[in-house]
Coordinates of C-alpha atoms in Angstrom, one line a residue:
M1 CA 223.8 82.5 12.5
E2 CA 226.5 83.6 10.0
K3 CA 226.0 87.2 8.5
H4 CA 226.8 87.6 5.0
P5 CA 228.8 90.8 4.3
T6 CA 227.0 93.6 2.6
P7 CA 229.0 94.5 -0.8
K8 CA 230.9 97.6 -0.2
F9 CA 230.2 98.8 -3.8
G10 CA 226.8 98.0 -5.5
L11 CA 224.9 99.8 -8.1
F12 CA 223.6 102.4 -5.9
K13 CA 226.7 104.4 -5.6
P14 CA 227.5 104.5 -9.3
A15 CA 223.9 105.4 -10.0
M16 CA 224.0 108.3 -7.4
T17 CA 227.3 109.5 -8.8
A18 CA 225.7 109.6 -12.4
I19 CA 222.6 111.3 -11.2
R20 CA 224.6 114.0 -9.4
Y21 CA 226.8 114.5 -12.2
F22 CA 224.0 114.8 -14.9
G23 CA 221.8 116.7 -12.6
G24 CA 224.3 119.4 -12.2
R25 CA 225.0 119.8 -15.9
P26 CA 224.0 123.2 -17.4
L27 CA 220.8 123.8 -19.6
F28 CA 223.1 124.3 -22.6
F29 CA 224.3 120.7 -22.1
W30 CA 220.8 119.4 -22.2
L31 CA 220.0 121.3 -25.3
N32 CA 223.2 119.9 -27.0
A33 CA 222.0 116.3 -25.7
V34 CA 218.7 116.8 -27.4
L35 CA 220.4 118.1 -30.5
V36 CA 222.7 115.0 -30.7
G37 CA 219.9 112.6 -29.6
G38 CA 217.5 113.9 -32.3
W39 CA 220.3 113.5 -34.9
L40 CA 221.0 109.9 -34.1
F41 CA 217.3 109.2 -33.8
L42 CA 216.9 110.5 -37.3
L43 CA 219.9 108.3 -38.5
W44 CA 218.8 105.1 -37.2
P45 CA 216.8 103.9 -40.2
L46 CA 220.0 104.1 -42.1
F47 CA 221.6 101.3 -40.3
S48 CA 220.0 98.7 -42.6
P49 CA 221.9 95.6 -43.9
V50 CA 220.0 96.1 -47.2
F51 CA 222.4 98.9 -48.2
F52 CA 225.7 98.0 -46.3
T53 CA 228.8 98.2 -48.3
P54 CA 232.3 99.5 -47.4
I55 CA 231.4 102.8 -49.1
Y56 CA 228.1 103.1 -47.3
A57 CA 229.8 102.4 -44.0
I58 CA 232.1 105.5 -44.8
Y59 CA 229.0 107.5 -45.5
L60 CA 227.4 106.4 -42.1
A61 CA 230.8 107.2 -40.3
V62 CA 230.7 110.7 -41.7
L63 CA 227.3 111.2 -40.4
V64 CA 227.7 109.4 -37.0
L65 CA 231.3 110.2 -35.8
P66 CA 231.1 113.9 -35.7
A67 CA 228.0 113.7 -33.5
L68 CA 229.6 111.3 -31.2
A69 CA 232.6 113.8 -31.0
Y70 CA 230.3 116.7 -30.4
A71 CA 228.5 114.7 -27.6
Y72 CA 231.7 114.1 -25.9
V73 CA 232.9 117.5 -25.9
A74 CA 229.5 118.6 -24.5
L75 CA 229.9 115.9 -21.8
V76 CA 233.2 116.9 -20.6
G77 CA 232.9 120.6 -21.2
G78 CA 231.4 123.2 -18.9
I79 CA 228.8 125.8 -19.5
R80 CA 231.0 127.9 -21.8
I81 CA 231.9 124.9 -23.9
N82 CA 228.3 123.9 -24.2
F83 CA 227.1 127.3 -25.0
G84 CA 229.9 127.7 -27.6
L85 CA 228.8 124.4 -29.3
L86 CA 225.3 125.6 -29.7
I87 CA 226.3 128.9 -31.2
A88 CA 228.8 127.3 -33.5
S89 CA 226.0 124.8 -34.6
F90 CA 223.5 127.5 -35.1
F91 CA 225.9 129.5 -37.4
V92 CA 227.2 126.6 -39.4
F93 CA 223.6 125.6 -40.1
A94 CA 222.5 129.3 -40.9
I95 CA 225.4 129.8 -43.2
G96 CA 224.8 126.4 -45.1
E97 CA 221.1 127.0 -45.2
T98 CA 221.4 130.6 -46.6
Y99 CA 223.8 129.6 -49.3
L100 CA 221.8 126.7 -50.6
R101 CA 218.7 128.9 -50.7
L102 CA 220.4 131.6 -52.6
K103 CA 222.1 129.3 -54.9
I104 CA 220.7 129.1 -58.5
T105 CA 219.5 125.7 -59.5
P106 CA 221.8 124.2 -62.3
P107 CA 219.8 124.2 -65.7
E108 CA 219.9 120.5 -65.9
Q109 CA 217.9 120.1 -62.8
R110 CA 215.0 122.7 -63.6
F111 CA 213.1 120.3 -65.7
S112 CA 212.5 117.2 -63.7
G113 CA 210.6 118.5 -60.8
P114 CA 207.3 119.7 -62.4
I115 CA 207.1 116.7 -64.5
V116 CA 207.2 114.0 -61.8
T117 CA 205.5 115.9 -58.8
N118 CA 202.2 117.0 -60.4
G119 CA 200.0 114.5 -58.6
Q120 CA 196.6 115.7 -59.5
H121 CA 195.0 112.6 -60.9
P122 CA 193.0 110.3 -58.4
Y123 CA 193.6 107.1 -60.4
Y124 CA 196.9 107.3 -62.6
M125 CA 198.4 109.6 -59.8
F126 CA 200.4 112.0 -61.9
A127 CA 201.4 113.2 -65.2
G128 CA 203.1 116.7 -66.2
V129 CA 201.9 120.0 -65.3
P130 CA 199.2 121.0 -67.8
K131 CA 200.4 123.7 -70.3
Y132 CA 204.0 123.4 -68.9
V133 CA 206.8 125.0 -71.1
G134 CA 210.4 124.7 -70.2
Q135 CA 213.9 123.4 -71.1
M136 CA 214.8 119.7 -71.1
A137 CA 218.2 118.7 -69.8
P138 CA 220.9 118.5 -72.4
Q139 CA 221.3 114.7 -72.2
M140 CA 217.6 114.3 -73.6
G141 CA 218.9 114.9 -77.1
G142 CA 218.5 118.6 -78.4
T143 CA 221.4 120.4 -79.8
N144 CA 220.1 123.9 -79.1
A145 CA 217.5 125.6 -76.9
T146 CA 214.7 125.5 -79.4
E147 CA 215.2 121.7 -79.8
N148 CA 215.2 121.3 -76.0
L149 CA 212.0 123.1 -75.5
V150 CA 209.3 120.9 -74.1
K151 CA 205.6 121.9 -74.2
L152 CA 202.8 119.8 -72.4
D153 CA 199.2 119.9 -73.4
S154 CA 196.3 120.6 -71.3
L155 CA 196.2 117.0 -70.0
G156 CA 199.9 117.2 -69.0
F157 CA 201.3 115.0 -71.9
R158 CA 203.8 115.8 -74.4
I159 CA 201.5 116.3 -77.3
E160 CA 201.8 119.3 -79.5
R161 CA 199.0 118.8 -82.1
P162 CA 195.3 119.0 -81.5
L163 CA 193.7 115.9 -80.0
E164 CA 190.0 115.6 -80.3
K165 CA 187.7 112.8 -78.8
S166 CA 186.2 112.4 -82.2
K167 CA 188.9 110.9 -84.6
P168 CA 189.1 112.5 -88.0
A169 CA 188.3 110.2 -91.0
G170 CA 191.5 108.6 -92.4
E171 CA 193.6 109.0 -89.2
L172 CA 195.4 105.9 -88.1
R173 CA 195.4 107.0 -84.3
I174 CA 198.2 105.4 -82.1
F175 CA 198.9 106.2 -78.4
V176 CA 202.2 105.4 -76.9
V177 CA 202.3 105.0 -73.0
G178 CA 205.1 104.3 -70.8
G179 CA 207.6 106.2 -68.6
S180 CA 210.3 108.6 -69.1
T181 CA 211.9 106.6 -71.9
V182 CA 208.7 107.3 -74.0
F183 CA 208.7 111.0 -72.8
M184 CA 212.2 111.8 -73.5
G185 CA 214.0 112.8 -76.5
A186 CA 214.4 116.3 -78.1
P187 CA 212.9 117.7 -80.2
L188 CA 209.5 115.8 -80.1
A189 CA 209.8 114.1 -83.5
K190 CA 213.0 112.3 -82.1
T191 CA 211.1 110.7 -79.2
I192 CA 210.2 106.9 -79.6
P193 CA 206.5 108.1 -80.5
G194 CA 207.9 110.5 -82.9
Q195 CA 210.2 108.1 -84.7
I196 CA 207.4 105.5 -85.0
E197 CA 205.2 108.0 -86.9
S198 CA 208.0 109.0 -89.2
E199 CA 208.7 105.3 -90.2
L200 CA 205.0 104.5 -90.5
V201 CA 204.4 107.3 -92.8
R202 CA 207.6 106.4 -94.8
R203 CA 206.1 102.9 -95.2
G204 CA 202.9 104.3 -96.7
F205 CA 200.6 104.8 -93.7
S206 CA 200.1 108.4 -94.5
G207 CA 197.3 108.8 -92.0
A208 CA 199.4 107.6 -89.1
K209 CA 199.5 110.0 -86.1
V210 CA 201.4 108.8 -83.1
Y211 CA 200.7 110.5 -79.7
N212 CA 203.1 110.7 -76.9
F213 CA 201.4 109.7 -73.5
G214 CA 204.7 109.0 -71.6
A215 CA 204.9 110.1 -68.1
V216 CA 208.1 110.2 -66.0
S217 CA 208.3 107.2 -63.6
F218 CA 205.0 105.7 -64.8
V219 CA 204.8 101.9 -64.1
S220 CA 202.3 99.6 -65.9
G221 CA 199.6 99.8 -63.3
Q222 CA 199.4 103.6 -63.9
E223 CA 199.3 102.8 -67.7
L224 CA 196.4 100.5 -67.0
A225 CA 194.5 103.2 -65.1
L226 CA 195.4 105.7 -67.8
F227 CA 193.6 103.4 -70.4
T228 CA 190.5 103.2 -68.5
H229 CA 190.2 106.8 -67.2
L230 CA 191.3 108.7 -70.4
L231 CA 192.7 107.0 -73.4
V232 CA 189.5 105.0 -74.3
D233 CA 187.6 108.2 -74.8
Y234 CA 189.8 109.3 -77.7
E235 CA 189.2 106.4 -80.0
P236 CA 192.8 105.0 -80.6
D237 CA 193.3 102.3 -83.1
V238 CA 196.4 101.0 -81.5
V239 CA 197.8 101.5 -78.0
I240 CA 201.4 100.7 -77.4
S241 CA 202.9 100.0 -74.0
Y242 CA 206.7 100.5 -74.0
G243 CA 208.4 99.8 -70.8
G244 CA 209.2 97.0 -68.2
G245 CA 212.3 98.8 -66.8
N246 CA 210.2 100.9 -64.2
D247 CA 208.2 97.9 -63.1
L248 CA 211.5 96.1 -62.4
H249 CA 213.5 98.6 -60.8
T250 CA 210.9 100.8 -59.0
P251 CA 210.3 98.1 -56.2
Y252 CA 213.9 97.5 -55.8
Q253 CA 214.8 101.2 -55.3
Y254 CA 211.6 102.9 -54.1
D255 CA 208.3 101.6 -52.7
P256 CA 209.1 97.8 -52.3
R257 CA 205.5 96.7 -53.0
P258 CA 205.2 95.1 -56.3
G259 CA 203.2 97.0 -58.8
F260 CA 203.2 100.2 -56.8
P261 CA 204.0 103.6 -58.1
L262 CA 207.4 104.7 -57.0
D263 CA 206.1 107.4 -54.5
F264 CA 202.9 105.8 -53.5
V265 CA 204.1 105.5 -49.8
T266 CA 204.4 109.2 -49.7
L267 CA 200.7 109.7 -50.5
Q268 CA 200.0 107.3 -47.7
I269 CA 202.2 109.2 -45.3
G270 CA 200.5 112.5 -46.4
T271 CA 197.1 111.0 -45.5
R272 CA 198.4 109.9 -42.1
A273 CA 199.7 113.4 -41.6
L274 CA 196.5 114.9 -42.2
A275 CA 194.9 112.4 -39.9
G276 CA 197.5 113.2 -37.2
K277 CA 198.9 109.7 -37.2
L278 CA 202.3 110.0 -38.0
D279 CA 205.0 108.1 -36.0
L280 CA 207.6 110.3 -34.2
R281 CA 210.5 109.8 -36.6
T282 CA 208.5 110.5 -39.7
A283 CA 206.9 113.6 -38.1
L284 CA 210.3 114.7 -37.1
A285 CA 211.9 114.2 -40.5
S286 CA 208.9 115.9 -42.2
Q287 CA 209.8 119.1 -40.5
L288 CA 213.7 119.0 -40.6
L289 CA 213.6 118.0 -44.2
K290 CA 212.2 121.4 -45.0
S291 CA 215.7 122.5 -44.6
R292 CA 217.8 122.4 -47.8
L293 CA 221.0 121.6 -45.9
I294 CA 219.6 118.7 -44.1
T295 CA 217.9 117.5 -47.4
L296 CA 221.4 117.6 -49.1
I297 CA 223.1 115.8 -46.4
F298 CA 220.6 112.9 -46.7
A299 CA 220.1 113.2 -50.4
Q300 CA 221.0 109.5 -51.2
R301 CA 218.7 108.1 -48.5
L302 CA 215.9 110.6 -48.1
Q303 CA 213.1 108.0 -48.3
E304 CA 214.9 106.0 -45.5
I305 CA 214.7 109.0 -43.2
R306 CA 211.1 110.2 -43.8
L307 CA 209.4 107.1 -44.8
P308 CA 208.7 103.7 -43.1
M309 CA 210.7 101.7 -45.7
R310 CA 212.1 99.1 -43.5
T311 CA 208.6 98.1 -42.3
L312 CA 207.3 98.0 -45.7
R313 CA 210.4 95.7 -47.0
M314 CA 209.7 93.3 -44.1
E315 CA 205.9 93.0 -45.1
V316 CA 206.6 92.2 -48.6
G317 CA 209.7 89.9 -48.1
Y318 CA 211.9 92.3 -49.8
R319 CA 214.7 90.8 -52.2
T320 CA 213.2 87.2 -51.6
P321 CA 212.5 85.0 -54.6
D322 CA 208.8 85.2 -53.9
W323 CA 209.0 88.9 -54.0
E324 CA 210.9 88.9 -57.2
N325 CA 208.4 86.6 -58.9
S326 CA 205.5 88.7 -57.6
I327 CA 207.0 91.8 -59.4
I328 CA 206.9 90.0 -62.8
E329 CA 203.4 88.5 -62.1
S330 CA 202.1 92.1 -61.4
Y331 CA 203.6 93.4 -64.6
S332 CA 202.4 90.5 -66.6
D333 CA 198.9 90.8 -65.4
N334 CA 198.8 94.5 -66.1
L335 CA 199.8 93.9 -69.7
H336 CA 197.1 91.1 -69.8
R337 CA 194.6 93.4 -68.6
M338 CA 195.5 96.3 -71.1
C339 CA 194.9 93.6 -73.9
R340 CA 191.5 92.7 -72.6
I341 CA 190.6 96.4 -72.3
G342 CA 191.6 96.8 -76.0
H343 CA 189.1 94.0 -76.8
G344 CA 186.3 95.8 -75.0
F345 CA 186.9 99.2 -76.5
N346 CA 187.8 98.1 -80.0
F347 CA 191.5 99.0 -80.3
K348 CA 194.7 96.9 -80.8
F349 CA 197.1 96.5 -78.1
Y350 CA 200.9 96.3 -78.6
A351 CA 203.4 95.7 -75.8
V352 CA 207.2 96.2 -75.9
L353 CA 209.9 94.9 -73.4
Q354 CA 212.3 97.8 -73.6
P355 CA 216.1 97.4 -73.7
L356 CA 218.3 98.2 -70.6
I357 CA 222.1 98.5 -70.5
F358 CA 222.3 95.2 -68.7
Q359 CA 221.6 93.4 -72.0
K360 CA 224.1 95.4 -74.0
S361 CA 227.4 93.5 -74.3
S362 CA 229.2 95.9 -76.6
L363 CA 229.6 98.9 -74.3
S364 CA 231.1 102.2 -75.3
D365 CA 233.6 103.9 -73.1
A366 CA 231.1 106.4 -71.8
E367 CA 228.6 103.6 -71.0
K368 CA 231.3 101.6 -69.2
A369 CA 231.8 104.6 -66.9
L370 CA 228.2 104.9 -65.9
K371 CA 227.3 104.4 -62.3
Y372 CA 224.0 102.9 -61.7
G373 CA 224.0 100.7 -58.7
D374 CA 226.1 97.9 -57.1
A375 CA 226.6 94.3 -58.2
K376 CA 223.4 93.1 -56.3
F377 CA 221.2 95.5 -58.2
V378 CA 222.8 94.5 -61.6
S379 CA 222.3 90.9 -60.8
Y380 CA 218.7 91.5 -59.7
M381 CA 217.8 93.5 -63.0
R382 CA 219.3 90.6 -65.1
R383 CA 217.3 88.0 -63.3
Q384 CA 214.2 90.1 -63.7
H385 CA 214.8 90.8 -67.3
D386 CA 215.0 86.9 -68.0
R387 CA 211.7 86.3 -66.1
A388 CA 210.0 89.5 -68.1
A389 CA 211.2 87.9 -71.3
T390 CA 209.6 84.6 -70.6
A391 CA 206.4 86.3 -69.5
F392 CA 206.3 88.1 -73.0
S393 CA 206.6 84.7 -74.6
Q394 CA 203.7 83.4 -72.7
L395 CA 201.6 86.4 -73.2
Q396 CA 202.2 86.2 -76.9
A397 CA 201.3 82.5 -77.0
G398 CA 198.3 83.2 -75.0
D399 CA 196.7 86.7 -75.5
G400 CA 198.5 87.3 -78.8
E401 CA 197.0 84.3 -80.5
D402 CA 193.9 86.0 -81.9
G403 CA 196.0 88.9 -83.5
L404 CA 194.3 91.6 -81.5
C405 CA 197.3 92.0 -79.2
R406 CA 201.0 91.6 -79.7
F407 CA 203.9 91.2 -77.2
V408 CA 207.4 92.0 -78.6
D409 CA 210.7 91.8 -76.8
L410 CA 213.1 94.3 -78.0
S411 CA 215.3 94.1 -75.0
N412 CA 218.3 92.7 -76.9
I413 CA 218.1 95.2 -79.9
F414 CA 221.3 96.8 -78.7
A415 CA 223.1 93.6 -77.4
D416 CA 225.9 93.9 -79.9
D417 CA 225.7 97.5 -81.0
P418 CA 228.9 99.3 -80.2
R419 CA 227.4 102.9 -80.4
N420 CA 227.3 105.1 -77.3
L421 CA 223.4 104.9 -76.8
F422 CA 222.7 104.8 -72.9
W423 CA 223.1 107.8 -70.6
D424 CA 222.1 105.8 -67.7
F425 CA 221.0 102.2 -67.2
I426 CA 217.5 102.8 -68.7
H427 CA 217.5 106.1 -70.7
V428 CA 218.8 106.3 -74.2
N429 CA 219.7 109.0 -76.8
N430 CA 218.0 110.0 -79.9
D431 CA 220.1 107.6 -82.1
A432 CA 218.7 104.8 -79.9
N433 CA 215.3 106.2 -80.2
A434 CA 215.4 106.1 -83.9
T435 CA 216.4 102.5 -83.8
I436 CA 213.6 101.5 -81.5
G437 CA 211.0 103.5 -83.2
S438 CA 212.0 102.0 -86.6
A439 CA 211.8 98.4 -85.1
I440 CA 208.3 98.9 -83.7
A441 CA 207.0 100.6 -86.9
A442 CA 208.5 97.8 -89.1
D443 CA 206.9 95.1 -86.9
L444 CA 203.6 96.9 -86.8
A445 CA 203.4 97.3 -90.4
R446 CA 204.0 93.6 -90.9
S447 CA 201.5 92.6 -88.3
S448 CA 197.8 92.1 -88.4
L449 CA 197.3 95.0 -86.1
I450 CA 197.2 97.6 -88.7
S451 CA 197.1 95.9 -91.9
D452 CA 193.5 96.4 -92.2
L453 CA 193.5 100.1 -91.3
T454 CA 194.4 103.2 -93.4
H455 CA 197.3 102.5 -95.6

C-alpha cells in the first residue's frame, strides 16, 4: 500500500513556536498587552458606518495607529522596553489628568451643567436646579454680568415672580413650555416668553403674565408629562408649546428611539449598573470615563463608548423612512394629547413649530460659518421639517377646528431675513426672540384663544 508522506511543516510547529515566544515574554509585556487590548476594545463601537466620513477616518486613525505602534514596540522589545513603555504611559496620563483637573473651567461652560443634569423628577425627568443662581454664556444675549444673571425658582424653572396655585383676579396666565430656545435669552424679559408678555401688554392685555417653563433639552413627551404632573395645578389660561427642533434632532444625535428624552438611555444604564447587569464594555467605560483626560479624548463620541447605541439603532431601524415617520408621529401625537388635556383642565393650547437655520435662505456671514453637522444631517432635518409642517396643518384642521387649540407654523419666519440671528442651528439671539415673541402675541391677540379673556 502506498504511504502518503507526512507534511514536513504543518500548523503544529508554528503554533509551538508562537507559544514558546509569547510564553517567554516578560510580565511587563502582558501588562502592555492588556493596556492596548483594553484600549482597542473600548474603541470598537466607534467603527460604525453611521458616522464614517474622511474626517472621521482621520479621527479613528489618530486613536488607533499610536496604539498599534505601541503594541509593536512592546512585541519586539524586551523587558526594559516594556517597562519603559508602562512608565511613560503612566507619566503621560498623570500629567494630562493633573492638568485637566487643575484647569479652570471657561466661563461659557459654567452654566450648562446644572441646568441639564438635574434629573430629580420621576415623570418629566429633569428641570433646572431649584434656586440656582449663575451666569449665562455670553451668546445668550446679555450685554453685562447683571443681564446675564439667571435665577431659577423652587421648581427649577426660570420664573422670577411669585407663582401661586390660586390665580389672582384679572390675571391672564400664560405658560410657555419648550426646550432651551424657550429658556434662553438674557435678561429674562428678552426671552420668547418675556417678549410675548411685553407685546400682549402693549396690545391692551394689561393682566397678561407669561411664565417661562422652558427646560434645556426638553422634548414634547416631557412637556406632556409636565402638563399633567405640574402645570394643571396652577390654573393656566393658555399653555404654549414652542418647539419641534428637539423632537427632530434628538433621535438623530442622541437616544435614537422616537420620542425619548435625549439622555434616557443613560438612566437605563444606571438602573442596570445598580442591578449588576452591565455588559463588559459599558462597565469598563463607566470607570475609565471618570478620567478627564479619557473623557476629553472621546468628547465627540462619549455616548458611543459608554452606551449601547449601536444596538438601539438596530432595534429602531435608525435612519430608515419608517423611523423618520415615527419621529413625526410621536411629536404630532404628543401635541394632540396636550390639546386634549387642555380641554379637560379648561385651558387653551397653542403650539408653535419653531424656525431652524435650515429654513433660512438669507444667511449672514456669521451664520454661514456655523458648524452643525454633515450634509446627511442637514438633509434629514429639512425632510423632517417638511413632515412636521404637514403635521401642523393636519392638527390645525382637526384639533384646531373648535377654536380651543391652535397650531401655528413659524418655521419660515426668518426665511428671507438677512440679519444675523442664529448662533447654532436651533438657537437664536435676542433680536430673533423679539420677532418670534411679537409674532406669537399678535396671532394670539387675533385668535379666539384669548379674545374672551381679560383685555
